[in-house]
Tab-separated table of C-alpha atoms in Angstrom:
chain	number	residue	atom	x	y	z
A	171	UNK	CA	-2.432	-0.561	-6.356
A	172	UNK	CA	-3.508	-3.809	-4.615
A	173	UNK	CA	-6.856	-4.117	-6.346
A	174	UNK	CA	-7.664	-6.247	-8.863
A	175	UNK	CA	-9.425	-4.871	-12.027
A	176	UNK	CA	-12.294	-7.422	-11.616
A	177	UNK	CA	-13.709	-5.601	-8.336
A	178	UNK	CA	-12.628	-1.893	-9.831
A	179	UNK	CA	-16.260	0.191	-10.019
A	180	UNK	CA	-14.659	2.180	-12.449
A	181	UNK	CA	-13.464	-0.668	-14.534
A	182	UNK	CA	-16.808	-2.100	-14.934
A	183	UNK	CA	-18.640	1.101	-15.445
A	184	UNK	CA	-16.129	2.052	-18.229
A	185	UNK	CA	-16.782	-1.379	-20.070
A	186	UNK	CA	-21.019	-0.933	-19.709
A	187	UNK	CA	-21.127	2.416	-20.899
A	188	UNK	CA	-18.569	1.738	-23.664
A	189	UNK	CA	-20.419	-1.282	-24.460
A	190	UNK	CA	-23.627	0.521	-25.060
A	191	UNK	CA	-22.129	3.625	-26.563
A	192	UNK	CA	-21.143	1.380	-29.499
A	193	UNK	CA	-24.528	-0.071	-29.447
A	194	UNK	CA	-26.322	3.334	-29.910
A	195	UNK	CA	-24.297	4.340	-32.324
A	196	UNK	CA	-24.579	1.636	-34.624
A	197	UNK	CA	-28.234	1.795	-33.901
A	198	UNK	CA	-28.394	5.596	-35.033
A	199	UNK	CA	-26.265	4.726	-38.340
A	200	UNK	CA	-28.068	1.474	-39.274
A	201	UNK	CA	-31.586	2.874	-38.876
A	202	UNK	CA	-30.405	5.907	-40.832
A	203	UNK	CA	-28.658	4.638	-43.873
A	204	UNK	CA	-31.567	1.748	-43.690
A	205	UNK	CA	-34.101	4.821	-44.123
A	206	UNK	CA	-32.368	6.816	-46.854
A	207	UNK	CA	-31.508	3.759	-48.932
A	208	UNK	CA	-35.331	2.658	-48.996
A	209	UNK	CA	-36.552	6.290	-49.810
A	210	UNK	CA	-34.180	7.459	-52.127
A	211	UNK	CA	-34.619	3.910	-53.942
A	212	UNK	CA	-38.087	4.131	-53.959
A	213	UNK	CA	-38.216	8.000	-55.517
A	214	UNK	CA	-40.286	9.321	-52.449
A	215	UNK	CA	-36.828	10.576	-50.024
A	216	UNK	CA	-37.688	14.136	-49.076
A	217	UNK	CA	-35.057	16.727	-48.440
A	218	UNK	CA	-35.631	15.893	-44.387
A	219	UNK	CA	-35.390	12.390	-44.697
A	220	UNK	CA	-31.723	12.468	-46.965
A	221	UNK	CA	-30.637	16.261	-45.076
A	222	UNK	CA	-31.153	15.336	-41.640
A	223	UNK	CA	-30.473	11.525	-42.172
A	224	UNK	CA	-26.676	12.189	-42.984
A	225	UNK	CA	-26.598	14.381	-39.755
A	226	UNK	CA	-27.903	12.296	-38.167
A	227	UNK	CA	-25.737	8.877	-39.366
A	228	UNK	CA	-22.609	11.862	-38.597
A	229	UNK	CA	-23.722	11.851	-34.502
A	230	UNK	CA	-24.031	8.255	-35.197
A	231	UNK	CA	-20.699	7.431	-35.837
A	232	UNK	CA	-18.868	9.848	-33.624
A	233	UNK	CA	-21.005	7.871	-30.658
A	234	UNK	CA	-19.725	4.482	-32.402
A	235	UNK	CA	-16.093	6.090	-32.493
A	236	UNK	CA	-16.830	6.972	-28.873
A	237	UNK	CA	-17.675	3.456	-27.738
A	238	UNK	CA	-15.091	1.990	-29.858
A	239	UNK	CA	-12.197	3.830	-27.912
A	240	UNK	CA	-14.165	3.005	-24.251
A	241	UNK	CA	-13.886	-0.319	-25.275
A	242	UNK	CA	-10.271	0.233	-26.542
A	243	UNK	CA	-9.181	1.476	-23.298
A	244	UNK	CA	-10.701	-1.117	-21.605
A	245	UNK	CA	-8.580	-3.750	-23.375
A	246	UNK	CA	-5.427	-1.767	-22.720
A	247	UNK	CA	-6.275	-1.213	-19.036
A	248	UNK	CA	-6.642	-5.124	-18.811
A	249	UNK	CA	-3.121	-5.633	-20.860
A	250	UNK	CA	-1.439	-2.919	-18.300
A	251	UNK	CA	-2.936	-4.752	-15.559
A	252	UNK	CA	-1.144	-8.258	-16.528
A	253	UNK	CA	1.811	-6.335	-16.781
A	254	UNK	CA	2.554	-5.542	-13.193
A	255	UNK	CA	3.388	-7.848	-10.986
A	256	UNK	CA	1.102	-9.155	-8.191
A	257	UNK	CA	2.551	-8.797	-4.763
A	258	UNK	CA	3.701	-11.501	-2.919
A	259	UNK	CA	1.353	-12.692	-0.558
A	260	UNK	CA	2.412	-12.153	3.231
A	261	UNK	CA	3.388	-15.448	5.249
A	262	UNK	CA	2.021	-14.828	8.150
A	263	UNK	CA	2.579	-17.897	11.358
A	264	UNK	CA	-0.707	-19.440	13.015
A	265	UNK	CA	-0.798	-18.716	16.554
A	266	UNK	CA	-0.183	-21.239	19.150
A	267	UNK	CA	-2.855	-20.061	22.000
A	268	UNK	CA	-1.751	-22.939	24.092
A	269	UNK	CA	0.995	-22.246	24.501
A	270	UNK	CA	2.103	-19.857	28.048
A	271	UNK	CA	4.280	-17.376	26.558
A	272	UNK	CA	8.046	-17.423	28.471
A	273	UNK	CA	8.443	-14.559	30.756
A	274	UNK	CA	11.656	-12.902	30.998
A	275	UNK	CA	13.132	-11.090	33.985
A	276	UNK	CA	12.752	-7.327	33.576
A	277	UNK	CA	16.857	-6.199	33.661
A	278	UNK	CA	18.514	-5.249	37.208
A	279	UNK	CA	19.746	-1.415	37.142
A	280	UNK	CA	21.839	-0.744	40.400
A	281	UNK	CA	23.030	2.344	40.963
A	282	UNK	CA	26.284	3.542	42.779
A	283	UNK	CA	25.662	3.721	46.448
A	284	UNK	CA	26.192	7.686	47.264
A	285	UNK	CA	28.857	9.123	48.982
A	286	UNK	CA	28.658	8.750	52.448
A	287	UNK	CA	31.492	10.126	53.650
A	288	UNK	CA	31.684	12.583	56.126
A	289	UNK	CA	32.594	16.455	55.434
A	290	UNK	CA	34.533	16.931	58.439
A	291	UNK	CA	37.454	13.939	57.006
A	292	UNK	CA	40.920	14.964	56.999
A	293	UNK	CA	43.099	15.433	54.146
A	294	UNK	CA	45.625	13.392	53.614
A	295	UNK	CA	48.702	14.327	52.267
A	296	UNK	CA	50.201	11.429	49.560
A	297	UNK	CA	53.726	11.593	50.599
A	298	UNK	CA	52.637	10.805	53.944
A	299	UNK	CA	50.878	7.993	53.024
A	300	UNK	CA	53.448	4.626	53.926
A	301	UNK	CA	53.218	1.805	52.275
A	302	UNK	CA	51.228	-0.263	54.437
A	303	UNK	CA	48.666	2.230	54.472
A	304	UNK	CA	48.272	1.760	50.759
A	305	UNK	CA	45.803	-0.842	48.968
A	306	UNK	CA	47.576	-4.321	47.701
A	307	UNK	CA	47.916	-4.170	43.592
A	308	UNK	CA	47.876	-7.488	43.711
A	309	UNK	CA	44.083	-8.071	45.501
A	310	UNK	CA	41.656	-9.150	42.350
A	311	UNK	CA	38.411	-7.343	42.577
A	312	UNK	CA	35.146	-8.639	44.590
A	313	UNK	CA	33.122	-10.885	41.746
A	314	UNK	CA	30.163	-10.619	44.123
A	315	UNK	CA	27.339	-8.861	42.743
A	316	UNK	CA	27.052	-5.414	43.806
A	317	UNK	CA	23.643	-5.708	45.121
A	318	UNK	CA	25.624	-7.921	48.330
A	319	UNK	CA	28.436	-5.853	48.953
């Protein structure tokens, strides 16, 4: 989660509409309990004005409790947030564009020249094979690259 809660949609929506959830609902109660307390201390409260008042002050409060908790949530999402540990930003080099970029040879693959060796050679015998016929031990091996042998 790379995103910061300050650009989060859903961070901000939860905040606005918790925000005025808790503003409603103290609305409803305080215009409520305002109403009853004037009636019922003037004498003239009718049975709508007290009945449905407390009903109403009871939707009232369970949209303030509603609000309160939005708002709740948003304070714990914020305290969760600073929690976690931002990641490391990546250190990334600048580009030299002037710079001609070094070119290195592509690797030489050689491959063993085939045989070439006709099918109609003899086969010779080693015991009849003398010693002078046979290759010196001693000779060190061409260092010549194969391509010039």
């Amino acid at each position: 989660m790379n995103k910061s809660l300050i650009r989060s949609m859903g961070f901000w929506l939860l905040l606005v509409v918790s925000l005025a959830t808790t503003a409603v609902g103290a609305w409803l109660i305080s215009g409520q309990i305002g109403t009853m307390t004037t009636t019922l201390l003037d004498g003239t409260a009718t049975g709508v004005e007290v009945y449905v008042g407390q009903s109403l002050v009871v939707v009232g409060a369970g949209v303030l409790a509603a609000g309160i908790v939005g708002i709740l949530l948003t304070l714990a999402l914020v305290a969760a947030r600073s929690l976690v540990p931002a990641p490391a930003p990546a250190v990334v080099e600048a580009i030299d564009w002037t710079v001609e970029a070094e070119e290195t040879p592509a690797p030489v693959t050689t491959t063993p020249p085939a045989d070439t060796t006709p099918a109609t050679e003899e086969v010779v015998d080693e015991a009849e094979v003398t010693r002078e016929d046979a290759p010196a031990t001693d000779a060190k091996p061409d260092s010549s690259p194969s391509i010039t042998r």
